[in-house]
Short mmCIF file of C-alpha atoms in Angstrom, two decimals:
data_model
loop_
_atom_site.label_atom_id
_atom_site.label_comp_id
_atom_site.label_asym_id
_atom_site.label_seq_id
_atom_site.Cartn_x
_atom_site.Cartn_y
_atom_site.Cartn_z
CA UNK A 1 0.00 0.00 0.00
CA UNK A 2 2.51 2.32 0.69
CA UNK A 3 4.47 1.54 -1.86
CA UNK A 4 1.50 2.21 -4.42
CA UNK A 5 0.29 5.48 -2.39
CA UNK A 6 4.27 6.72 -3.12
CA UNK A 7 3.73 6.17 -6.86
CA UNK A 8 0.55 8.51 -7.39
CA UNK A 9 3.33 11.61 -7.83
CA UNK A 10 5.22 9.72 -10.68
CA UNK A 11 1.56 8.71 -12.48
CA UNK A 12 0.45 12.34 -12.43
CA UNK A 13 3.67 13.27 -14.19
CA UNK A 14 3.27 10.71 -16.79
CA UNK A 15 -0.57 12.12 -17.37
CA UNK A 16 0.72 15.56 -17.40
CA UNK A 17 3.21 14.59 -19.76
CA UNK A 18 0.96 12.81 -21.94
CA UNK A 19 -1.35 15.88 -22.31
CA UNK A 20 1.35 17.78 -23.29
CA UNK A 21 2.50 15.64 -26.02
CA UNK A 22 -1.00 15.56 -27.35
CA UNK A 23 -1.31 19.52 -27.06
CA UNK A 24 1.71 19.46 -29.12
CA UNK A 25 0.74 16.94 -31.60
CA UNK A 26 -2.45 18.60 -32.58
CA UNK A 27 -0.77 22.26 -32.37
CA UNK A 28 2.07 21.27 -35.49
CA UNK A 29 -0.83 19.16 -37.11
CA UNK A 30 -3.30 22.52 -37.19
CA UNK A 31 -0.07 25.06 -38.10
CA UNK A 32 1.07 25.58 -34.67
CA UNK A 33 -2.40 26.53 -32.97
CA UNK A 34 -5.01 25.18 -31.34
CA UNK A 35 -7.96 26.63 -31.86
CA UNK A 36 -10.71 25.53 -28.98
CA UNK A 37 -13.42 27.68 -30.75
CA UNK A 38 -13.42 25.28 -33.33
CA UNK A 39 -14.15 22.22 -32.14
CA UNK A 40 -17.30 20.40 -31.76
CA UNK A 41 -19.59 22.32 -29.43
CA UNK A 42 -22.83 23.41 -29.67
CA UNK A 43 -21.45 26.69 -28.43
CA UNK A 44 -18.73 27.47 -31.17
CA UNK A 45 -19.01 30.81 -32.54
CA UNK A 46 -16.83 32.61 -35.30
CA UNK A 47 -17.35 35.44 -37.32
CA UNK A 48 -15.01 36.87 -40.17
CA UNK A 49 -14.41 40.49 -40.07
CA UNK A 50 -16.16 42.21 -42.87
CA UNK A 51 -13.63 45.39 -42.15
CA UNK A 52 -11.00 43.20 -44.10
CA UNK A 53 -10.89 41.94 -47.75
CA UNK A 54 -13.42 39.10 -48.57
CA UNK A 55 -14.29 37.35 -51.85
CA UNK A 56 -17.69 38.13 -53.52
CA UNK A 57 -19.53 35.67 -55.65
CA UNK A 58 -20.80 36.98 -58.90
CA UNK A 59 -23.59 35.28 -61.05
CA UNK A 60 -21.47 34.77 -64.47
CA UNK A 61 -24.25 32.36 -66.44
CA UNK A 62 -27.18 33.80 -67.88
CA UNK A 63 -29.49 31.20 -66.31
CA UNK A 64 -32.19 31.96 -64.76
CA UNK A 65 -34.14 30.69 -61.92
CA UNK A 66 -36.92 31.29 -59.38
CA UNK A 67 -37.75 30.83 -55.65
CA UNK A 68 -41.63 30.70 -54.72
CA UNK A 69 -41.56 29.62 -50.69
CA UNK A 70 -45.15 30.00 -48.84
CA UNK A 71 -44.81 31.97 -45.76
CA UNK A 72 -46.58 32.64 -42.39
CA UNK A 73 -45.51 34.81 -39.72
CA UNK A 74 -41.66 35.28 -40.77
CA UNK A 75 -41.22 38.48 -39.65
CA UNK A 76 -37.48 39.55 -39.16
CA UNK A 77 -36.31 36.44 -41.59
CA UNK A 78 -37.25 37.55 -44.91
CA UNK A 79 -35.18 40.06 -45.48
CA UNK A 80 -32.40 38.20 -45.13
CA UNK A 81 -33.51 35.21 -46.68
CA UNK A 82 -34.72 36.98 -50.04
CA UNK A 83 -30.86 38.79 -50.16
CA UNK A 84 -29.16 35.75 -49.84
CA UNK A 85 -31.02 34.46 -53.15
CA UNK A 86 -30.57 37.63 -54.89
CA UNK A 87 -26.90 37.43 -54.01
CA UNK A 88 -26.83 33.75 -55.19
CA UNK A 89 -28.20 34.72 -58.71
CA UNK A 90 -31.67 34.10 -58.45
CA UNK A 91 -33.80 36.10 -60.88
CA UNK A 92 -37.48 36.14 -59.07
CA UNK A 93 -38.79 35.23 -56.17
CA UNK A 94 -42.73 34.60 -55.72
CA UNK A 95 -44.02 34.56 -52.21
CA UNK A 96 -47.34 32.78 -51.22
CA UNK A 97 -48.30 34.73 -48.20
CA UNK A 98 -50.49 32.11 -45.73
CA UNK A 99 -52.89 34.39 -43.97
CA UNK A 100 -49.78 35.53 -41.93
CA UNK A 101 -50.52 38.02 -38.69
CA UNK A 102 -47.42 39.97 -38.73
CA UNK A 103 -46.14 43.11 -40.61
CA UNK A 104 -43.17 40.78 -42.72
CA UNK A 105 -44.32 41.86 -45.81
CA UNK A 106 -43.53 45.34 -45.17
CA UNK A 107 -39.32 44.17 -44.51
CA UNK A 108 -39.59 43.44 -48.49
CA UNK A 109 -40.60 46.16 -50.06
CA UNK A 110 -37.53 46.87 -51.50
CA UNK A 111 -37.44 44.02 -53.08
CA UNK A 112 -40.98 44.18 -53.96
CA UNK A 113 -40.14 47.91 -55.64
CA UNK A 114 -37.66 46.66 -57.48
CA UNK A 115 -39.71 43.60 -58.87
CA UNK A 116 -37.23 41.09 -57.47
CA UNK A 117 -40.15 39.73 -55.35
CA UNK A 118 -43.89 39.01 -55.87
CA UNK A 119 -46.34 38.84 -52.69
CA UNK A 120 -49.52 36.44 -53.83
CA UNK A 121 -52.33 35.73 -51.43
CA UNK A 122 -55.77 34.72 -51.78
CA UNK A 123 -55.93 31.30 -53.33
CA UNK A 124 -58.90 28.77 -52.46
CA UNK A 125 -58.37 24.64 -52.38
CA UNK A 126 -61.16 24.97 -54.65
CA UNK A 127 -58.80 26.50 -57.15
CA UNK A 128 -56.13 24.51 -56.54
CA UNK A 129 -57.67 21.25 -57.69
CA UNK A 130 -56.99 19.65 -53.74
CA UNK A 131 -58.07 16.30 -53.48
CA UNK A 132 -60.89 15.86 -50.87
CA UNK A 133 -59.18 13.43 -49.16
CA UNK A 134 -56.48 16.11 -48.41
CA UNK A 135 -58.48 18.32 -46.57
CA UNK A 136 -59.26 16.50 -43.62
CA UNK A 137 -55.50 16.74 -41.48
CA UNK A 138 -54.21 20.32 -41.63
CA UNK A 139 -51.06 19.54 -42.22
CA UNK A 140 -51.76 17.40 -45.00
CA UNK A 141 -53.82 20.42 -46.39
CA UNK A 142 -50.68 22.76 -46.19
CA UNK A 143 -48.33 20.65 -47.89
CA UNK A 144 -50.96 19.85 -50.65
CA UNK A 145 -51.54 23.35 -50.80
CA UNK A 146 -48.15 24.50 -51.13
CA UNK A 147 -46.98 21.91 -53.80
CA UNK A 148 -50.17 23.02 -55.95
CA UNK A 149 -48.74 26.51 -55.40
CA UNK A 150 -45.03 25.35 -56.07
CA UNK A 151 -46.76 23.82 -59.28
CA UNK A 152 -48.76 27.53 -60.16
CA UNK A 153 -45.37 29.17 -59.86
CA UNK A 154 -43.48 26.64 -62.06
CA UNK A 155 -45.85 26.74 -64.88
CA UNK A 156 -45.36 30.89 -64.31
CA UNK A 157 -41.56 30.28 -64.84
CA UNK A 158 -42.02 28.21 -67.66
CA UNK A 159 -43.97 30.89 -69.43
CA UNK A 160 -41.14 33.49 -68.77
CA UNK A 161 -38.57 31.39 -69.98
CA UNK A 162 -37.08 30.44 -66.54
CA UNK A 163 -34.33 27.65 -66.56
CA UNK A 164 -34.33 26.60 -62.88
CA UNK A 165 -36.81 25.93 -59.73
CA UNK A 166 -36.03 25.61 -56.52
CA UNK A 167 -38.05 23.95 -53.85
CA UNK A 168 -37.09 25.99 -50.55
CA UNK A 169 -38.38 27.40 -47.14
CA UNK A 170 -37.42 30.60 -45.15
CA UNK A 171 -35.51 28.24 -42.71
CA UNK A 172 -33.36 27.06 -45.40
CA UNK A 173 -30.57 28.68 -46.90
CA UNK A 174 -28.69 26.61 -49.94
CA UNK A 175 -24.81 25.73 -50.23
CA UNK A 176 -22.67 24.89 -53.47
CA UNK A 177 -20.18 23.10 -52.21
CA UNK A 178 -17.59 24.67 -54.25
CA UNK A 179 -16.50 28.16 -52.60
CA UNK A 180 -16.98 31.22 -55.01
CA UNK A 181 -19.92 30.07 -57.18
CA UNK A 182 -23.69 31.09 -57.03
CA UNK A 183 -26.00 28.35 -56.57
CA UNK A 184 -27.24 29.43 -60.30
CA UNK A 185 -23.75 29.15 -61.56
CA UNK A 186 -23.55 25.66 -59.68
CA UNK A 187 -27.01 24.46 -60.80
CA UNK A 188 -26.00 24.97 -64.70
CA UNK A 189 -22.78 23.43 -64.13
CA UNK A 190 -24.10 20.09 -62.36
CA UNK A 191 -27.11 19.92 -65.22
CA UNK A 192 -24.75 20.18 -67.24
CA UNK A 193 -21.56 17.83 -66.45
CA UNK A 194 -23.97 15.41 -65.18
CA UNK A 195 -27.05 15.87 -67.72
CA UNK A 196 -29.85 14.99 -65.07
CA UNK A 197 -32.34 17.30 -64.44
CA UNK A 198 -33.60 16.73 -60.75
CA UNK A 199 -31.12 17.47 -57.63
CA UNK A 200 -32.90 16.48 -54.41
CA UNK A 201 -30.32 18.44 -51.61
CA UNK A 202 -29.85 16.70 -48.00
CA UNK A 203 -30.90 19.11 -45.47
CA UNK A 204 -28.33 19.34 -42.32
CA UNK A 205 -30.16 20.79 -39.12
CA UNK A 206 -28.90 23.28 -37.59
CA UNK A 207 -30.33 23.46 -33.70
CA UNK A 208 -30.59 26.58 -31.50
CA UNK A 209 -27.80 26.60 -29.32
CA UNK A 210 -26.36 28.62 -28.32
CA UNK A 211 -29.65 31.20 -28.21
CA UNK A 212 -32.51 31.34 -26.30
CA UNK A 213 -33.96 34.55 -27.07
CA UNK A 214 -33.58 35.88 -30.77
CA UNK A 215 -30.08 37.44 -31.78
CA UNK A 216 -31.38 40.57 -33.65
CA UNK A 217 -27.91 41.90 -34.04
CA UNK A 218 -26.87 38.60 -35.98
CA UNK A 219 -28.01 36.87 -39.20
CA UNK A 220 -29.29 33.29 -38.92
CA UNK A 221 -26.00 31.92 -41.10
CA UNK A 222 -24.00 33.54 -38.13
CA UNK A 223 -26.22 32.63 -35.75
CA UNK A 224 -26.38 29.08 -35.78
CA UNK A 225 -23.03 27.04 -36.27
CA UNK A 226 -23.88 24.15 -34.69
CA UNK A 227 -25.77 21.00 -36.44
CA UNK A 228 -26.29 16.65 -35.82
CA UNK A 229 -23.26 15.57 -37.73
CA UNK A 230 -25.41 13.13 -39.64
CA UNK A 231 -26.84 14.86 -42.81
CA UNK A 232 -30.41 14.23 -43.46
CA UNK A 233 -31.55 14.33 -39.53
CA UNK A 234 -33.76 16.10 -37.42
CA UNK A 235 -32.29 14.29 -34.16
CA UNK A 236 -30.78 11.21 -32.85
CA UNK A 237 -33.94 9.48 -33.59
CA UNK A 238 -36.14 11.80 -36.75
CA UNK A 239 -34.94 12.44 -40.48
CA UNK A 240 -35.85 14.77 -42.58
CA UNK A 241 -36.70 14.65 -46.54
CA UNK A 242 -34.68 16.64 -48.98
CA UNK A 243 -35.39 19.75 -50.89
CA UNK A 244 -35.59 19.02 -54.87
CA UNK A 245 -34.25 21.58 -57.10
CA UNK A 246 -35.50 21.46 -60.97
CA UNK A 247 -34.09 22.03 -64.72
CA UNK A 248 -37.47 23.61 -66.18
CA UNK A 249 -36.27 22.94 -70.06
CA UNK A 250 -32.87 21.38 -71.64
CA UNK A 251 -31.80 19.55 -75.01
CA UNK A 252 -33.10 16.08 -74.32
CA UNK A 253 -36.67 17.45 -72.95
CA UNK A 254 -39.44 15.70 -74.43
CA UNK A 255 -42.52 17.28 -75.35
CA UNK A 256 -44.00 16.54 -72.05
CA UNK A 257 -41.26 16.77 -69.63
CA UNK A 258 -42.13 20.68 -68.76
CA UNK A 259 -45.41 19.85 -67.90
CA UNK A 260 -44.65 16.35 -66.15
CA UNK A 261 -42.19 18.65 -63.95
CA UNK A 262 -44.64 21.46 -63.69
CA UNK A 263 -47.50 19.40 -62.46
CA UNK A 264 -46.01 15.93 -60.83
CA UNK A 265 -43.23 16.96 -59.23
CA UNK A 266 -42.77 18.47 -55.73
CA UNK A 267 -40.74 20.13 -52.89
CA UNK A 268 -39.52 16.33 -52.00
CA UNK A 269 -38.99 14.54 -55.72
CA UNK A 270 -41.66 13.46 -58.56
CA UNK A 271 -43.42 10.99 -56.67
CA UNK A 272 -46.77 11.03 -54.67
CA UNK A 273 -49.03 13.41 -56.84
CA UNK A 274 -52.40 11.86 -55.68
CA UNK A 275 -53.55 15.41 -53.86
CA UNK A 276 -54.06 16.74 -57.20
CA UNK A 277 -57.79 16.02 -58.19
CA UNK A 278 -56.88 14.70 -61.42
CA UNK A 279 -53.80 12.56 -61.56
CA UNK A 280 -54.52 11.38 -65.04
CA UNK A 281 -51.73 12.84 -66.65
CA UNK A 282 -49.10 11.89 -64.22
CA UNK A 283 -49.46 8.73 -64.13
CA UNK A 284 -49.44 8.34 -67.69
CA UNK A 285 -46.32 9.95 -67.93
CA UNK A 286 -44.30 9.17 -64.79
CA UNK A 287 -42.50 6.06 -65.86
CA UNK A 288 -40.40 7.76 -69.05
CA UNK A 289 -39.87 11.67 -67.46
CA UNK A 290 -38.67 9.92 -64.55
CA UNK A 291 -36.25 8.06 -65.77
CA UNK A 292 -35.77 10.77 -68.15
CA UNK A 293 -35.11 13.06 -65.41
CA UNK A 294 -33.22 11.07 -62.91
CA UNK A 295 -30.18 10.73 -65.41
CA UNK A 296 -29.93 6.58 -64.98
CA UNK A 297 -26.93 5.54 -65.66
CA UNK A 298 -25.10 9.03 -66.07
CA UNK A 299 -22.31 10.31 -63.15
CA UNK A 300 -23.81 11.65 -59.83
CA UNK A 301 -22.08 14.67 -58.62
CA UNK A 302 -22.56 16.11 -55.07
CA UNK A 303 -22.73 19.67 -55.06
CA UNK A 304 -25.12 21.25 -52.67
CA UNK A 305 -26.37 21.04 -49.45
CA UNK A 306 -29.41 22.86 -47.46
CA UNK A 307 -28.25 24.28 -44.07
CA UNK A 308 -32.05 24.76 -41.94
CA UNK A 309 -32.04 26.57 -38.85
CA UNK A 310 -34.29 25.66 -36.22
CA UNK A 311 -33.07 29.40 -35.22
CA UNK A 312 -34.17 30.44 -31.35
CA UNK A 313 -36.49 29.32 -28.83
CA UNK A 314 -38.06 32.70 -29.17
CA UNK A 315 -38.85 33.00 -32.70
CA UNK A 316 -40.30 29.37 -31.80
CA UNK A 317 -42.75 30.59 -28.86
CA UNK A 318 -44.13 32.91 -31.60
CA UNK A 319 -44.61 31.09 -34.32
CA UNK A 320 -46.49 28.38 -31.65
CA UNK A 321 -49.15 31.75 -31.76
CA UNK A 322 -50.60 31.18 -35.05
CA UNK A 323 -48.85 28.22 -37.01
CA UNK A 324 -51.00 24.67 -36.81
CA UNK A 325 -49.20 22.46 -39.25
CA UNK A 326 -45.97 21.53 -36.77
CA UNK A 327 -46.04 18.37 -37.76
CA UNK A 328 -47.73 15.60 -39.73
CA UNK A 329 -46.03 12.62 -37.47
CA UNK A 330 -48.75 11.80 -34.41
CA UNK A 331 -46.90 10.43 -31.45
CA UNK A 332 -48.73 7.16 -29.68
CA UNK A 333 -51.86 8.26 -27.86
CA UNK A 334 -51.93 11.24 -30.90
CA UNK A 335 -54.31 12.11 -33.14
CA UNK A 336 -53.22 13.22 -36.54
CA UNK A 337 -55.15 16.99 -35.82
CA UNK A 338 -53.04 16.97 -32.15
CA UNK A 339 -50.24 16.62 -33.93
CA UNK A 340 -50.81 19.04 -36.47
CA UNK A 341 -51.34 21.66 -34.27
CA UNK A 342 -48.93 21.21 -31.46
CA UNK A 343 -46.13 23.15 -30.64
CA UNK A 344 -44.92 22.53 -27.32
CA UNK A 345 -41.40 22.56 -25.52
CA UNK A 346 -40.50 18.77 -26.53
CA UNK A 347 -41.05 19.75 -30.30
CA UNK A 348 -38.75 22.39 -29.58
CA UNK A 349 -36.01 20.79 -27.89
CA UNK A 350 -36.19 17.37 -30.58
CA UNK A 351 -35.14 20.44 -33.13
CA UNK A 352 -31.81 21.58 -30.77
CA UNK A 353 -29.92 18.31 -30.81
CA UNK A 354 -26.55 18.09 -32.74
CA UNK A 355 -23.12 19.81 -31.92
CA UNK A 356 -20.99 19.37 -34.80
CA UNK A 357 -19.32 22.75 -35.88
CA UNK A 358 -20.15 23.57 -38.94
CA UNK A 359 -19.01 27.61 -40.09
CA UNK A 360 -20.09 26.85 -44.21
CA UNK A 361 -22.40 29.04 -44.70
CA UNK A 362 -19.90 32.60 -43.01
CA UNK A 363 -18.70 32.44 -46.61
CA UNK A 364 -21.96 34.61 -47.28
CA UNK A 365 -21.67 36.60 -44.29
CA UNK A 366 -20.03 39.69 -45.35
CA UNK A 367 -21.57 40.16 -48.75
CA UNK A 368 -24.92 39.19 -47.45
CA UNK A 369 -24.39 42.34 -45.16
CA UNK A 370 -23.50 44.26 -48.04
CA UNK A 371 -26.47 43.09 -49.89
CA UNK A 372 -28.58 43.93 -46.95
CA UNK A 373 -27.42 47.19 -46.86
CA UNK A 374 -27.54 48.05 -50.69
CA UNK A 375 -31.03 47.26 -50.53
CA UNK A 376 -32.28 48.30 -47.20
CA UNK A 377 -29.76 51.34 -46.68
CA UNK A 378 -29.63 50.09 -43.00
CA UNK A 379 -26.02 49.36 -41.65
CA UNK A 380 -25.30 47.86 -39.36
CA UNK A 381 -27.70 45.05 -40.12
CA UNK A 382 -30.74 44.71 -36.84
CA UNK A 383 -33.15 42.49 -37.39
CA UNK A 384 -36.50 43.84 -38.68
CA UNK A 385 -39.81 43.51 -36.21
CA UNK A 386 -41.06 45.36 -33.10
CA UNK A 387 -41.61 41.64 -31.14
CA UNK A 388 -37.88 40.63 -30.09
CA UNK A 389 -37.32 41.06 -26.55
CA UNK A 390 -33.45 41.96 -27.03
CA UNK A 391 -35.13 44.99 -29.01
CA UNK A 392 -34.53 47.47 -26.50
CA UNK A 393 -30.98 46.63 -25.55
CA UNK A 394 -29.86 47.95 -29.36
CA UNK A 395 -32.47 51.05 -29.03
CA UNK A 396 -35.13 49.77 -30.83
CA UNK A 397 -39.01 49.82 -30.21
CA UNK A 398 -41.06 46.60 -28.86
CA UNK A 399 -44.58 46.91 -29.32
CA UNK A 400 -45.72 43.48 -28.76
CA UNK A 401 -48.63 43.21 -25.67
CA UNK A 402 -46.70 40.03 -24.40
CA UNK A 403 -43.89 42.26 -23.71
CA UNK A 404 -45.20 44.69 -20.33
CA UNK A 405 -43.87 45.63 -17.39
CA UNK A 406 -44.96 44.24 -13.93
CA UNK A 407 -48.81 43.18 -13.61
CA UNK A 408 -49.15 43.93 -17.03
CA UNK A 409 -48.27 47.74 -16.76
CA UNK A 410 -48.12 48.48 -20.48
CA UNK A 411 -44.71 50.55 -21.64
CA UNK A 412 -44.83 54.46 -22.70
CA UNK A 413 -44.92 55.20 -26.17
CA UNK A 414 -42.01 54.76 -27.98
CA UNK A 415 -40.34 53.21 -24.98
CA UNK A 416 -36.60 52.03 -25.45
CA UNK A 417 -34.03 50.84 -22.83
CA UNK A 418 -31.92 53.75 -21.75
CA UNK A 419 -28.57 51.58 -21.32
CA UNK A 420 -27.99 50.58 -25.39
CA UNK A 421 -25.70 47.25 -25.82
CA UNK A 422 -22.35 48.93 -27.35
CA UNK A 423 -21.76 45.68 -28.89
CA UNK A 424 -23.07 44.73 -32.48
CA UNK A 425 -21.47 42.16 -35.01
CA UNK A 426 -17.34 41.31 -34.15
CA UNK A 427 -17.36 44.61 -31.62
CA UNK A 428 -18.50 47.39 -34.19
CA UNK A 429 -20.45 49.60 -32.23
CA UNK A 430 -23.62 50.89 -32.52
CA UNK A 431 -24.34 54.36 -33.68
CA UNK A 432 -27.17 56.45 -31.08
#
């Protein structure tokens, strides 16, 4: 025993020893640093200076393509969301706006000025062509509804001459691969090379650490930097389907292939068209312009991937207000309309799982900014809304009723914090 109890000093030197070898190891193997910031933690955060030099990306085919997401209560994401799309070389965007309770449309009308962006609203199911059977579980109602949409807008592209489609929510921001390309550019390139005409891109999930409450000061691609290392899942235990991006016309087109993509084909592939009221046509054509399509037998090329953003607990709580499609997946002891319409703090937390660092997407950062700014002629970038309780701490107004002082005492007009934050993106500081 005492011979054992004298040998604990020599063991501790050999562990202290051993850690510094290791230390060393990984300092020559990562150029003589070790950087703790960047390893996997759901609470690894980076930003690049936009003070210095950066590399912009510059649309250089003459391609053209078109976004047409359906929105509800988005406000203070779709500003950001419709610049990084313009940036990436999109040529229109057409929003379906979903009965939505906020003021978001009014963060676009720059882009709506300019014609860059279209705001539709007012559609019926009865004007869609919805199968009956589709109206009876609101979520299956919503995603019926906003493929027949997605299928509206496509045959609009189609009749402007549009090359490209993209199937794509506010939560989800697109990725070439290859720095220094617009997703336009890249599209062209991998129809091209690979001559298929259907890319469905895995999603990877970004959770919500390391925020709890909205960070208006910060863009969701800075925000969020941490995702489940596994591509294509929600969780440990959930995946998630794929976002399907579409040549409208090419060379080996047959007459039908427009239409066939125009009318069969959706946010998740060119399957599963039996919400439509009349199927007729798809079916009759799905065997050749899928295989048509698909590219069989031609070279598969990976070249994109969908960063989504579960983004804050926060912008969560509101959207739990008004949205009641969370989910279409009942748990046991669920009905399909509980499920539906349930957003509670479980649903929350099976989105924030995942700590794989993951800085992609700061590529954008700076000339996202810059596009922001151009557009807007707000610098530096806040995030738009009057509901975000960090609001007063960078001296701007809340007017949300939630948001009142003790027993409910509402706050003066035009009330703002008198102690700003002097801190905005890397340190630059806030103007009074």
């Amino acid at each position: 025993l005492v011979d054992s109890v004298s040998m604990i000093p020599y063991l501790h030197g050999c562990f202290v020893l051993h850690a510094i070898i290791v230390f060393c190891i990984l300092s020559l193997l990562n150029g003589g640093n070790v950087d703790v910031g960047s390893s996997d933690s759901p609470f690894a955060q980076k930003f690049p200076n936009c003070a210095e030099p950066y590399k912009r990306i510059v649309k250089q085919t003459k391609a053209k393509a078109i976004l047409c997401p359906m929105i509800k209560d988005e406000l203070g994401f779709l500003s950001e969301w419709v610049a990084y799309y313009q940036m990436h070389g999109f040529d229109h965007i057409m929003v379906f706006n979903d009965g939505s309770s906020d003021n978001g449309i009014d963060e676009l009308k720059p882009w709506i000025a300019s014609g860059f962006v279209t705001v539709h609203t007012n559609w019926t199911t009865g004007t869609l062509n919805v199968n009956p059977a589709f109206l009876k579980n609101d979520f299956k109602k919503a995603m019926t509804v906003k493929a027949l949409l997605e299928s509206n807008c496509k045959q609009a592209a189609l009749s402007w001459g549009y090359d490209y489609f993209v199937s794509l929510d506010i939560d989800e921001y697109m990725i070439p691969l290859a720095p220094g390309v617009t997703i336009v550019d890249a599209l062209q390139h991998w129809t091209n090379t690979t001559q298929r005409s259907v890319y469905c891109v895995a999603k990877n999930n970004f959770q919500s650490s390391p925020h709890i409450l909205e960070p208006v000061n910060l863009l969701t691609i800075e925000a969020y930097q941490s995702r489940m290392k596994q591509t294509a899942k929600m969780n440990y235990y959930t995946t998630v389907s794929p976002k399907c991006a579409y040549q409208l016309n090419g060379p080996k087109f047959a007459g039908n292939t427009s239409q066939y993509i125009a009318e069969c084909c959706h946010f998740h592939g060119c399957q599963g068209w039996d919400f439509r009221g009349n199927t007729r046509f798809c079916t009759e054509n799905h065997k050749q312009e899928n295989w048509r399509l698909s590219g069989k037998g031609h070279k598969w090329i990976d070249s994109f991937v969908i960063n989504h953003y579960s983004r804050s607990l926060e912008k969560y709580g509101n959207k739990s207000k008004t949205w009641k499609t969370s989910t279409g997946e009942a748990k046991a002891g669920e009905s399909a309309l509980q499920a539906a319409s349930s957003y509670d703090v479980p649903k929350f937390l099976a989105r924030s799982l995942g700590w794989h660092y993951d800085p992609i997407a700061l590529r954008y950062s700076c000339q996202l900014r810059e596009q922001l700014k151009n557009m807007t002629g707000e610098s530096p970038y806040l995030r738009p809304g009057d509901i975000w309780y960090r609001n007063p701490e960078y001296g701007k107004l809340v007017a949300d009723p939630d948001k009142r002082g003790r027993y409910g005492r509402p706050n003066p007009e035009g009330f703002k914090y008198s102690v700003k934050n002097p801190y905005n993106y890397h340190g630059t500081k806030l103007g009074d």
